[in-house]
Coordinates of C-alpha atoms in Angstrom, one line a residue:
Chain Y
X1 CA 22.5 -5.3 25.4
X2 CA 19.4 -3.7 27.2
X3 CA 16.4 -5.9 27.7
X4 CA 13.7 -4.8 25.0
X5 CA 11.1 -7.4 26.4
X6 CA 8.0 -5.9 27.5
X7 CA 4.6 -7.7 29.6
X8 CA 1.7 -6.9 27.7
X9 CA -1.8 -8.3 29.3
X10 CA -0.3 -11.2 29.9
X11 CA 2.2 -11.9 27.0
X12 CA 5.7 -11.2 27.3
X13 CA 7.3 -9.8 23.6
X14 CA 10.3 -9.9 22.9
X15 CA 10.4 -6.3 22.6
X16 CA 8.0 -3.5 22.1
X17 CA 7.2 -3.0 18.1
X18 CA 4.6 -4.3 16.9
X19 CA 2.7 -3.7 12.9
X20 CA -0.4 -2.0 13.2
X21 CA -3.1 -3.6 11.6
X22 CA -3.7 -2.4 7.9
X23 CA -0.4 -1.4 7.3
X24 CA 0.8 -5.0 7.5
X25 CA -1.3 -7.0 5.7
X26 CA -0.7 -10.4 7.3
X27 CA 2.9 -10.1 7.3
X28 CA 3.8 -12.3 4.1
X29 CA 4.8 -9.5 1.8
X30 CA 7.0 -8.2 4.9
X31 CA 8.1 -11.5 5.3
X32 CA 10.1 -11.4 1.7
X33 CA 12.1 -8.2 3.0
X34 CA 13.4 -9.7 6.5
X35 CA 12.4 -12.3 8.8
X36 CA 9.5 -10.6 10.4
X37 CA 9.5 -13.4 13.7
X38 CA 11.4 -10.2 15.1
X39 CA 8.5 -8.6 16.3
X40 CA 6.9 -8.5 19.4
X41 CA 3.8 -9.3 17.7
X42 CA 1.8 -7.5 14.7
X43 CA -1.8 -6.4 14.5
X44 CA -3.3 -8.3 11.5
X45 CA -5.6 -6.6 8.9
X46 CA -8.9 -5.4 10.2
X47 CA -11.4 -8.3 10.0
X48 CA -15.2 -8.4 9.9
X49 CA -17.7 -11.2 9.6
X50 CA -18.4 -10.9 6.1
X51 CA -16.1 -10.0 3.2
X52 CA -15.7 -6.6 2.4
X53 CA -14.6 -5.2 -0.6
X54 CA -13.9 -1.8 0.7
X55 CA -14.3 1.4 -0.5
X56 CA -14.1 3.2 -4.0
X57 CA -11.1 4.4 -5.7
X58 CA -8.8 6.6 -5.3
X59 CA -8.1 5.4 -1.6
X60 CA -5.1 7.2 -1.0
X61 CA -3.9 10.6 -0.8
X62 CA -0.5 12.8 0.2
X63 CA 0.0 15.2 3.0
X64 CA 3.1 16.9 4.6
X65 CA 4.8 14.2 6.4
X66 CA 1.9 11.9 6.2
X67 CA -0.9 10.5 4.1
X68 CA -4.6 9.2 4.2
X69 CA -6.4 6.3 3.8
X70 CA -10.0 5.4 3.0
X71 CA -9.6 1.5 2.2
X72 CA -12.3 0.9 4.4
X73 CA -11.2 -2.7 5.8
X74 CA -11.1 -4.7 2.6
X75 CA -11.3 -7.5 3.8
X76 CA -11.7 -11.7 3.2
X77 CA -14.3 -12.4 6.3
X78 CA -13.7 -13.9 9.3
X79 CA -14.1 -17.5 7.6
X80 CA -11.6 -17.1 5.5
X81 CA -9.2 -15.7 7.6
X82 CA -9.6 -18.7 10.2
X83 CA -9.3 -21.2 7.1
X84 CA -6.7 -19.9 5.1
X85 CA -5.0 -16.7 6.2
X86 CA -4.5 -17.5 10.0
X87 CA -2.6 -21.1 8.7
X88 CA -0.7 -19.2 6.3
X89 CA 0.8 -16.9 8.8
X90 CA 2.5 -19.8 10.6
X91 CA 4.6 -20.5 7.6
X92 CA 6.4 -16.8 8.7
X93 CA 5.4 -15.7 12.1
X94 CA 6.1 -18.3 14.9
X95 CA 4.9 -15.8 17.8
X96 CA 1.4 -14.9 18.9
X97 CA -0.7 -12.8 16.8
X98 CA -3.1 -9.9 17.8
X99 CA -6.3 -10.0 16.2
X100 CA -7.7 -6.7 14.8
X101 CA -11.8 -7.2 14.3
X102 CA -14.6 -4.9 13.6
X103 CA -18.1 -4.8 12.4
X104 CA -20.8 -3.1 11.5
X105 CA -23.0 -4.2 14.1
X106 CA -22.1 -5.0 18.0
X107 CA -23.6 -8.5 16.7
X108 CA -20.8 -8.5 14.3
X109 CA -17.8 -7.8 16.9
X110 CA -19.6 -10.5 19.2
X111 CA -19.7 -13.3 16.4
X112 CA -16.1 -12.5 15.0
X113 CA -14.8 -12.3 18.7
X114 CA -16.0 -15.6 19.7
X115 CA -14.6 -17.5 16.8
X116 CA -11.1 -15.8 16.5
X117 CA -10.8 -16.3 20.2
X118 CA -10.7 -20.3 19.3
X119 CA -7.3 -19.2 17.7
X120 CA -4.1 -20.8 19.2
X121 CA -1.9 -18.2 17.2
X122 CA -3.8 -14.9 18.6
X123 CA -2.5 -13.6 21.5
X124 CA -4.6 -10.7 21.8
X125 CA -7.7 -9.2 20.3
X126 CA -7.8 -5.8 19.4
X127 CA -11.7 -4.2 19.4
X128 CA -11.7 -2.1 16.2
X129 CA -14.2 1.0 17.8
X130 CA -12.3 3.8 15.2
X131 CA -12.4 2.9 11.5
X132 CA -13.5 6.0 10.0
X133 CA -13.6 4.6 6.6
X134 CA -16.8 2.0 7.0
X135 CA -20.9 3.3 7.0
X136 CA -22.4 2.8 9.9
X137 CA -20.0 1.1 12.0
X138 CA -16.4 1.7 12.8
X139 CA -15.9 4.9 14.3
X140 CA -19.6 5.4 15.4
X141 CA -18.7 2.7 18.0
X142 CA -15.9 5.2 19.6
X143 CA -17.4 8.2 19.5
X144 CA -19.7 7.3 22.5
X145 CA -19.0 6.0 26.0
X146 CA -21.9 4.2 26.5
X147 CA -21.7 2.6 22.8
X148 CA -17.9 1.7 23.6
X149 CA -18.4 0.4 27.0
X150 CA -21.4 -2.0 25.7
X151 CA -19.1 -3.3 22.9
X152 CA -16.5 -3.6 24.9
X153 CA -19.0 -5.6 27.7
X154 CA -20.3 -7.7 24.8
X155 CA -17.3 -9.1 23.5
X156 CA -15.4 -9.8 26.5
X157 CA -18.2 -11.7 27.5
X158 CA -17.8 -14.2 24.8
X159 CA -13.8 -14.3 25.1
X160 CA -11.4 -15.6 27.5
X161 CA -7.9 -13.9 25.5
X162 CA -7.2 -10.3 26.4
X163 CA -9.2 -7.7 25.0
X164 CA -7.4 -4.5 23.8
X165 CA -10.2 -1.6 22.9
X166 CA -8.8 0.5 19.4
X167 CA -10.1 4.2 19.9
X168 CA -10.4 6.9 17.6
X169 CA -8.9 10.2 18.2
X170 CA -11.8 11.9 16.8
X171 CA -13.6 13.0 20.0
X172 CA -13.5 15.6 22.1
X173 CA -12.3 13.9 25.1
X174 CA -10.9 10.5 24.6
X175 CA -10.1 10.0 28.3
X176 CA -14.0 9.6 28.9
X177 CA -14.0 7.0 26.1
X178 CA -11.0 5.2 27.7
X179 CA -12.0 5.4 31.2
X180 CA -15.8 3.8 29.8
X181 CA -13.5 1.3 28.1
X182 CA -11.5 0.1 31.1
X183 CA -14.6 0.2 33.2
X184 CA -16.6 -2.2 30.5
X185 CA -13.7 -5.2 31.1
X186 CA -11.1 -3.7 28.4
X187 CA -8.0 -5.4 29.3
X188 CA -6.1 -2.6 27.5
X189 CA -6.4 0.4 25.0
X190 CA -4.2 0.9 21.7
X191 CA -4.6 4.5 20.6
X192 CA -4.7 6.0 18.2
X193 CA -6.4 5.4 15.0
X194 CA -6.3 7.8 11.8
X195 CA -7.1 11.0 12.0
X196 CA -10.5 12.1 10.1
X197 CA -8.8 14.2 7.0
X198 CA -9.2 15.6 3.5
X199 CA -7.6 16.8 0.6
X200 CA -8.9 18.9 -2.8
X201 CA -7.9 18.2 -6.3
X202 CA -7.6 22.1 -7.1
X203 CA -7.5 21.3 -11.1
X204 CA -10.8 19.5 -10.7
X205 CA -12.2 21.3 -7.5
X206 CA -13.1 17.8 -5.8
X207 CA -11.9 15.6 -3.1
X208 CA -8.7 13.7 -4.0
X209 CA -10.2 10.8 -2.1
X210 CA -13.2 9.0 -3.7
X211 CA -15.0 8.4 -0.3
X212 CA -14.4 12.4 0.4
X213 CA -12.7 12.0 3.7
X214 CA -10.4 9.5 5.0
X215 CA -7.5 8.5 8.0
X216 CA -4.5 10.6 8.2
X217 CA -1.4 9.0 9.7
X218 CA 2.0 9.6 9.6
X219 CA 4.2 11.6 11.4
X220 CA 2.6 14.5 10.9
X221 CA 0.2 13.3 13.7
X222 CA 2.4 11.7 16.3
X223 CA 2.5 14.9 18.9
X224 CA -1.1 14.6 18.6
X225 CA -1.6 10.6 19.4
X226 CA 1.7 11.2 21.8
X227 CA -0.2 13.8 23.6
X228 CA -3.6 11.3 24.0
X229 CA -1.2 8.5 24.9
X230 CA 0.1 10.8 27.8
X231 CA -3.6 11.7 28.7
X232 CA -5.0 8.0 28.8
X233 CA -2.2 6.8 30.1
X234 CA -2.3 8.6 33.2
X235 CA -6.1 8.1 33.3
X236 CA -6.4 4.2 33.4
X237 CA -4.4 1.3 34.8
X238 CA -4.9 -0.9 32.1
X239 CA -1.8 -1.3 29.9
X240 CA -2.1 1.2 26.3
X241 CA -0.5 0.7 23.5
X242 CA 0.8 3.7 21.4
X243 CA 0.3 4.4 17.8
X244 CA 0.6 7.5 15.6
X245 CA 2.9 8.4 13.2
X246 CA 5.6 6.9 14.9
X247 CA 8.7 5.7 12.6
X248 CA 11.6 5.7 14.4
X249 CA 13.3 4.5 17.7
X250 CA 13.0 7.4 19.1
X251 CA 9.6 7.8 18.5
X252 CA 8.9 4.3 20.2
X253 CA 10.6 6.1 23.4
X254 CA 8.9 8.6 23.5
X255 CA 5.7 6.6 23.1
X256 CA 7.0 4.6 26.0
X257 CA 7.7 7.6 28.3
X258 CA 4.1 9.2 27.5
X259 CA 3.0 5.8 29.4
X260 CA 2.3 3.5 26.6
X261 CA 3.5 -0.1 27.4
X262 CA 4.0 -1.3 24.1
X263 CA 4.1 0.6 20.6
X264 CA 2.5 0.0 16.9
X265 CA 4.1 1.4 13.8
X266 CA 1.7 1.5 11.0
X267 CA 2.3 4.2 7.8
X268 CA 5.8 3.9 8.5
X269 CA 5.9 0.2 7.0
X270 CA 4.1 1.3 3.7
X271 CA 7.0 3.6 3.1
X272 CA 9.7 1.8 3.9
X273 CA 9.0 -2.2 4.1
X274 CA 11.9 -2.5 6.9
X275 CA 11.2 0.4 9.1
X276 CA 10.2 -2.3 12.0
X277 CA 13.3 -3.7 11.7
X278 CA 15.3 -0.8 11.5
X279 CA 13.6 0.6 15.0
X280 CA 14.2 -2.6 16.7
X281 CA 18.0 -2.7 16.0
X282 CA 18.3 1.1 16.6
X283 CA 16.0 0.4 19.9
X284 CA 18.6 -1.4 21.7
X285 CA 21.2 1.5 21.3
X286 CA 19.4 3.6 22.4
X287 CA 17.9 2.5 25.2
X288 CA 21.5 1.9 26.3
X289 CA 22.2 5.2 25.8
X290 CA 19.9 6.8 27.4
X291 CA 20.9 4.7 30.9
X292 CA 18.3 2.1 30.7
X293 CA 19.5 -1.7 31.6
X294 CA 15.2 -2.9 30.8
X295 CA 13.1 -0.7 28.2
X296 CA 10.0 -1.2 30.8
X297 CA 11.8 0.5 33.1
X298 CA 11.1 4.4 30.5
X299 CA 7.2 3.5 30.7
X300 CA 5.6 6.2 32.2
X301 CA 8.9 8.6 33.0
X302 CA 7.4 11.5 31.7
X303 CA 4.9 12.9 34.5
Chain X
X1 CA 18.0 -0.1 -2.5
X2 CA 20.2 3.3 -3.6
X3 CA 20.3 4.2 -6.9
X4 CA 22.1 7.2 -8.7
X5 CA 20.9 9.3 -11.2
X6 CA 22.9 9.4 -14.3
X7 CA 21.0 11.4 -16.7
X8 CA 17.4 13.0 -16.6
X9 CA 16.2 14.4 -20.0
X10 CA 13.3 16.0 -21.8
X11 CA 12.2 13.3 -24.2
X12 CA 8.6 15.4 -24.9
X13 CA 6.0 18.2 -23.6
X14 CA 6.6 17.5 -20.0
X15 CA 8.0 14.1 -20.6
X16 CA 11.4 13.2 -19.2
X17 CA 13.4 10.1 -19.5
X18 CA 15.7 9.5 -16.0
X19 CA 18.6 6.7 -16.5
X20 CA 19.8 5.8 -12.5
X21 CA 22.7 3.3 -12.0
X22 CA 22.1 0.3 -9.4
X23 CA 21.2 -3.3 -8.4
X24 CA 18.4 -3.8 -10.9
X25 CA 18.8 -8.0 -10.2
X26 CA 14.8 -8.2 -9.2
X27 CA 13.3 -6.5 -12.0
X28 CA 12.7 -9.3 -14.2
X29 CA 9.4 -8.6 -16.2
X30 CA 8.5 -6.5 -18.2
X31 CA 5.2 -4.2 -17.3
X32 CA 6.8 -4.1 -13.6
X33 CA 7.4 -0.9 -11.9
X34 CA 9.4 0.6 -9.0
X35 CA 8.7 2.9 -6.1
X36 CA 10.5 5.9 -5.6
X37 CA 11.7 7.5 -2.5
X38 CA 11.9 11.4 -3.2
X39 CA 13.2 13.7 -0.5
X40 CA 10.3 15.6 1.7
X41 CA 7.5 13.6 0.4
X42 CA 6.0 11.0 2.3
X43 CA 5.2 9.0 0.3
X44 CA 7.0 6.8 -2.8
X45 CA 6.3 7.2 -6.0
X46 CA 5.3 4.1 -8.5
X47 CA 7.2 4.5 -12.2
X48 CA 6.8 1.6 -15.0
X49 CA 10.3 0.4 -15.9
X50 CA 11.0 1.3 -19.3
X51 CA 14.0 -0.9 -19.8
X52 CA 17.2 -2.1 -18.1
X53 CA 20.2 -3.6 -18.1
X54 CA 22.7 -5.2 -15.5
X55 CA 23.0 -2.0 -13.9
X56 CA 21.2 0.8 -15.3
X57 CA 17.3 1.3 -15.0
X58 CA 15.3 3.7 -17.3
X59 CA 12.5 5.1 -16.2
X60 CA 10.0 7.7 -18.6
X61 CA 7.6 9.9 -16.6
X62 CA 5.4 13.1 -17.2
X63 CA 5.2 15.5 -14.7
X64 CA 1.7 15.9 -13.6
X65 CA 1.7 16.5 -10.0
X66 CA 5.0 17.7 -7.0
X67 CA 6.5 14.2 -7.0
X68 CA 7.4 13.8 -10.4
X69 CA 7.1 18.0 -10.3
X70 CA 10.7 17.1 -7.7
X71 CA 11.6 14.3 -10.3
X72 CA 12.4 16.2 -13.3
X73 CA 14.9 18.6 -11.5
X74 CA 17.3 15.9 -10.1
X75 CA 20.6 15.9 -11.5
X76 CA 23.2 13.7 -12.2
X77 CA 25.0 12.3 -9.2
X78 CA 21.5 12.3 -6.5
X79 CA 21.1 9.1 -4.8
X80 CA 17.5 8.0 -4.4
X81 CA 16.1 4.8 -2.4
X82 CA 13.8 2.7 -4.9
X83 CA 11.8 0.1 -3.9
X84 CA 12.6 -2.8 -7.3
X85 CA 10.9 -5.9 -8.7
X86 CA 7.2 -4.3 -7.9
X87 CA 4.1 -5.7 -9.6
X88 CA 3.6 -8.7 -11.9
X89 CA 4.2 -7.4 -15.6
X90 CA 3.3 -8.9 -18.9
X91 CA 3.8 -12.4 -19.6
X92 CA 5.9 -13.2 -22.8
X93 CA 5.2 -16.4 -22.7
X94 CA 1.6 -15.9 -24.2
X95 CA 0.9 -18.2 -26.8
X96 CA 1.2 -15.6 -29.7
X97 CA 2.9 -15.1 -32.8
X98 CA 2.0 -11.3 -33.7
X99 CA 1.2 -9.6 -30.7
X100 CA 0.2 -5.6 -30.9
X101 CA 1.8 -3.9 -28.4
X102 CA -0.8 -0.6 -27.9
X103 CA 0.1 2.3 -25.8
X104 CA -1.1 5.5 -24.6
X105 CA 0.8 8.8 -24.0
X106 CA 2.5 7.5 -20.6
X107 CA 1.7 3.9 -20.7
X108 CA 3.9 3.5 -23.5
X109 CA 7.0 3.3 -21.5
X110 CA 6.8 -0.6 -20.2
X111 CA 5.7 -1.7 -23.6
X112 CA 9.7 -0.6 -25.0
X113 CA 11.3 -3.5 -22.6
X114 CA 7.9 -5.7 -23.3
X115 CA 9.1 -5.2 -27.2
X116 CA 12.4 -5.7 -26.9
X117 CA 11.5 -9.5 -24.9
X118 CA 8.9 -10.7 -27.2
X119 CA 11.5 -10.2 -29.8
X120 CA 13.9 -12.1 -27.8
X121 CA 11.8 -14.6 -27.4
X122 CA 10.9 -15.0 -31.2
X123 CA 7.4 -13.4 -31.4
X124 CA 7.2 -10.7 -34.4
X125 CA 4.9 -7.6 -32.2
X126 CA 4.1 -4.5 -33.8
X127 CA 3.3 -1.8 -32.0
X128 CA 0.5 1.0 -32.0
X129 CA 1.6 4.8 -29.9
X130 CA -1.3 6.8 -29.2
X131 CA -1.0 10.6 -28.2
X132 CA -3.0 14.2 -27.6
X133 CA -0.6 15.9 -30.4
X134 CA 2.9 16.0 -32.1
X135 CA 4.6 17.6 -29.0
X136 CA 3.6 14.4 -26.4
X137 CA 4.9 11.9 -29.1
X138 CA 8.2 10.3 -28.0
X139 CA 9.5 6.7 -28.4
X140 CA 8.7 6.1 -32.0
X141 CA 12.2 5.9 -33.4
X142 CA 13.1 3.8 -30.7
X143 CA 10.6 1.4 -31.7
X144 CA 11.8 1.2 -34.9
X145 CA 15.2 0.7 -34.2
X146 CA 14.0 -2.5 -32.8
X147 CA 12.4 -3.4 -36.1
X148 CA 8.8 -3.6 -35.6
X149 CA 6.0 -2.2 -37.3
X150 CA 5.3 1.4 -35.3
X151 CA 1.6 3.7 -35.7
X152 CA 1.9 6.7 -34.2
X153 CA -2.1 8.3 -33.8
X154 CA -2.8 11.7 -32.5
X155 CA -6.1 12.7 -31.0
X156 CA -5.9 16.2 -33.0
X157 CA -4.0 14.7 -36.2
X158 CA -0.9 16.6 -35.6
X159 CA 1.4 14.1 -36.1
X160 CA 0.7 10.1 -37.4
X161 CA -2.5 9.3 -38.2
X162 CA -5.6 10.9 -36.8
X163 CA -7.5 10.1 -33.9
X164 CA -7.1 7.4 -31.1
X165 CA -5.0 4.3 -31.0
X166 CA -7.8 2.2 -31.9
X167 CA -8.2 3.5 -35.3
X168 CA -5.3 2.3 -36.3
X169 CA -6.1 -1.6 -35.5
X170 CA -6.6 -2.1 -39.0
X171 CA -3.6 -1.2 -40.1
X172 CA -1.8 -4.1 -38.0
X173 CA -1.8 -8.0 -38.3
X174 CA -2.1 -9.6 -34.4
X175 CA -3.3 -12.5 -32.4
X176 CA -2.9 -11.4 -29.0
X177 CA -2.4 -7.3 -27.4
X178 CA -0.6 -5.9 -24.6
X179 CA -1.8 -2.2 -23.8
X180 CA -1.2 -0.4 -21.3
X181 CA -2.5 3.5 -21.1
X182 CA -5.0 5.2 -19.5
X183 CA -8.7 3.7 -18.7
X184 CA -10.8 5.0 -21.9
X185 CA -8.4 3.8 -24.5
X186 CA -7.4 0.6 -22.6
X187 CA -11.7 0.1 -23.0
X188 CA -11.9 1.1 -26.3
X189 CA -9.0 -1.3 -27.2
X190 CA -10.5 -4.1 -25.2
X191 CA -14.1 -3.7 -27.2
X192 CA -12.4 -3.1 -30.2
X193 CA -9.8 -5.6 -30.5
X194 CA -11.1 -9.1 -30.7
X195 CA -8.5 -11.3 -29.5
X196 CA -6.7 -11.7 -25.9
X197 CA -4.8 -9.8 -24.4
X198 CA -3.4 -8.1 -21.4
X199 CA -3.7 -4.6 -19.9
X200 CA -1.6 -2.6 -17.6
X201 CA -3.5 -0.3 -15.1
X202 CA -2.5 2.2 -12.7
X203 CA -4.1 3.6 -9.3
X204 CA -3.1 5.7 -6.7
X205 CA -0.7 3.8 -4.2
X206 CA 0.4 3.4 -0.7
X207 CA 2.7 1.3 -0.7
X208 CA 3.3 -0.3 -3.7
X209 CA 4.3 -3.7 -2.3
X210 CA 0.6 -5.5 -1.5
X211 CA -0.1 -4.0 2.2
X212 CA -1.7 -1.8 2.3
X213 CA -5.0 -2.0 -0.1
X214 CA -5.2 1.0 -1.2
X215 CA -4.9 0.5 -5.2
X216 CA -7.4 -2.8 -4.9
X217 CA -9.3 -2.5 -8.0
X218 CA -12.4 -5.2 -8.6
X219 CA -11.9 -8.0 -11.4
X220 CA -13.9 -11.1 -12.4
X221 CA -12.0 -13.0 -9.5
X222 CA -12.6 -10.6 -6.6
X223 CA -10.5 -7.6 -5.6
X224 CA -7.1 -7.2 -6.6
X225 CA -4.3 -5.3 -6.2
X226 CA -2.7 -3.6 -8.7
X227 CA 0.2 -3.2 -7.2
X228 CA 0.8 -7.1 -6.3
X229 CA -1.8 -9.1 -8.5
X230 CA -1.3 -6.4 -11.0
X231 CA -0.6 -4.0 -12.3
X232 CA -1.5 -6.2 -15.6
X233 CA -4.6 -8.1 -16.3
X234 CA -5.6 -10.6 -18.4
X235 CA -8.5 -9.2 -20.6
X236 CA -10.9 -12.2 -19.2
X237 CA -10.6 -10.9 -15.6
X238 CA -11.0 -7.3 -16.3
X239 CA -14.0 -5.2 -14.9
X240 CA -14.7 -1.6 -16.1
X241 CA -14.9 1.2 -13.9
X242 CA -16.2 3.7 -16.3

């Protein structure tokens, strides 16, 4: 049995795999396919101050070895999630959660910050600076050190749990972004979010997508996040989390190796409800095999 | 959850019917669907259950786009993963004696195993099949082998009688209608018909399981998923998107 556990600002999972937020939900209908309290943690569904309803249909479209997404954070508020989703998740998920916020406005990350950060069950917020489904906001936030240092500034000023800044990987140089991040108070990075795509309806001559463009994700884009894992990684001393496309235990090592600390699966789950499950119990094998006793002794390996 | 293919047959113009063999315990309602994983695309394909029994599942699907393009060539014998037990089909427990069962071109699939339960459960439905022409119309004998009342309409008066499935409302005695087809006729049916009912929808899908979002539709009580609240309505919750 190697030891999956992994430190991760300050929590200790139980091992490395953790949901990434909108491909999870709140973990309930994962919760009816296996006993999801196997998790390190999971990344709950994007949450802003007020309700959103998100964005027109159709909201999702096919690619090789992937797909894309333009939900655009449908969401119950903030309010709602404190009152009635946050209590609900107890009933399933006994370990701390990570809360995934965004907004519109740095107003809005401020406000939801300060009142999820009341939350016994959140472990960890994760900053939201990369939607590219939402007007306005989202994305526009990661797109510009400055912009992502001051929302970063802003809303570890009003929180006292770890901080963990989401970034988008459509820049040209994301290690500027990171390095702005760490600089601002980040207390960690999780990278990355979709992938700005698009697909045609050739029989029609229009955009599959009824909001034009949306995220890609999938494994068709995990060399690409591996690859800005490796760069960040190497760029910061804050821990990073790693997210693209990954979907197997092999994957998570690799993930790992690039530098990432811990790893998030997101499409993955929408394809096959127990893929979170099936990486953790293939995880420990592996790790084995490849001569590790502790799976935080690969971080970082690869130079 | 594996399944194998048993038989896969042309029922219509580009309509097949595909019978697979497996655990079909969590498909209870009718009007639910399941998800299909199909080798070397990403992602799973939703299909309305058509009917099944202890062990076999039948599925009726037109081939309009690569995955069910990849669906009609499987053979007997391929083993496919399928995700069962999805959405939250009709209820036929509705408090109705004559219930019209209306269906459009591919919606009329779940309405055969909706039939066949609001028969078992003492309700007299007739049923109303609407297609584009003679060569889309399938399903019509095996409605009547069940006994109930069956209109088949065309849109070009090829086959049946002429014109959409709502001209043929006055042909039929009902208190209540399930529908399920695409957007315009379930519409027309709901401004036309006069009494409750239910209607089945579709949208494109992630997951098909209620994580993802992406099939969230608005209604009278907020957004929904159709995959997970749906992917049938109750004709007092509905709101039109054309």
């Amino acid at each position: 049995m190697a030891d999956l556990s992994v430190k991760l600002c300050g929590l200790t999972l139980d091992n490395p795999v953790i949901p990434a937020s909108g491909c999870f939900g709140y973990g309930k209908e994962f919760s009816e396919y296996y006993d999801i309290n196997i998790l390190g943690s999971f990344s709950f569904k994007g949450t802003t101050r007020y309700p959103k309803d998100g964005n027109e249909q159709p909201r999702i479209a096919e690619c090789y070895s992937g797909m894309l997404n333009s939900v655009g954070l449908q969401n119950p508020g903030i309010h709602r999630v404190i009152e009635h989703e946050l209590p609900e998740m107890k009933k399933y998920f006994n370990k701390k959660v990570i809360a995934n916020i965004s907004g519109d406005k740095i107003e809005d990350y401020v406000y939801v910050a300060s009142l999820i950060d009341k939350e016994e069950q959140v472990g960890i917020i994760e900053v939201n600076i990369s939607c590219p489904n939402i007007h306005g906001g989202g994305m526009a936030f990661g797109t510009d050190p400055a912009v992502a240092a001051e929302v970063t500034a802003r809303v570890k000023e009003v929180t006292t749990k770890p901080i963990v800044i989401k970034l988008t990987p459509n820049v040209t140089d994301i290690v500027t972004i990171a390095k702005a991040c760490e600089k601002a108070g980040a207390d960690g990075l999780s990278l990355i979010n979709t992938v700005q795509g698009m697909r045609i309806n050739i029989k029609t001559g229009k955009p599959v997508l009824g909001r034009k463009m949306g995220g890609m994700s999938g494994p068709a884009v995990f060399p690409l996040a591996l690859r800005m894992v490796y760069q960040v990684a190497n760029a910061v001393s804050i821990p990073v989390i790693g997210m693209g496309g990954v979907s197997s235990a092999s994957d998570v090592v690799e993930m790992m190796m690039a530098g990432a600390t811990a790893v998030q699966v997101g499409a993955a789950n929408l394809v096959n409800p127990y893929a979170c499950k099936e990486i953790i119990e293939e995880l420990d094998g592996l790790i084995t095999k490849l001569g590790y006793e502790k799976i935080s002794d690969i971080i970082g390996v690869c130079k | 959850m594996i399944f194998t293919v048993k038989t896969n047959e042309k029922i219509a113009k580009d309509v097949y019917r595909m019978t697979l063999v497996g655990d079909t315990s969590k498909i209870i309602s009718p009007g639910g669907f399941v998800e299909l994983e199909l080798p070397g695309l990403y992602l799973r394909r939703p299909i309305s259950v058509c009917d099944v029994t202890a062990d076999t599942l039948t599925l009726i699907y037109k081939v309009v786009g690569v995955g069910t393009d990849a669906m009609c060539k499987y053979e007997n014998g391929v083993e496919l993963d399928v995700l069962t037990g999805l959405g939250n089909g009709f209820n036929v427990d509705a408090d109705t004696k004559n219930p019209l069962l209306v269906g459009g071109g591919v919606g009329v699939p779940p309405l055969y195993m909706l039939c066949k339960r609001l028969i078992e459960n003492g309700a007299s439905p007739s049923v109303i099949l609407g297609f584009n022409t003679k060569d889309d119309v399938f399903y019509k004998e095996e409605f009547e082998a069940l006994g109930v009342k069956v209109t088949v309409t065309t849109a070009d008066g090829s086959f049946g009688t002429k014109g959409f499935v709502t001209d043929a409302l006055d042909a039929h005695t009902y208190d209540y209608t399930y529908a399920c087809g695409p957007l315009p006729m379930l519409k027309a049916l709901y401004e036309r018909s006069g009494v409750d009912g239910e209607y089945s929808f579709e949208a494109r899908m992630g997951c098909g399981f209620g994580a993802c979002m992406g099939c969230s539709i608005p209604t009278k009580n907020g957004m929904k998923r159709v995959c997970k609240e749906g992917p049938v309505f109750k004709k007092e919750e509905i709101v039109w998107q054309i």
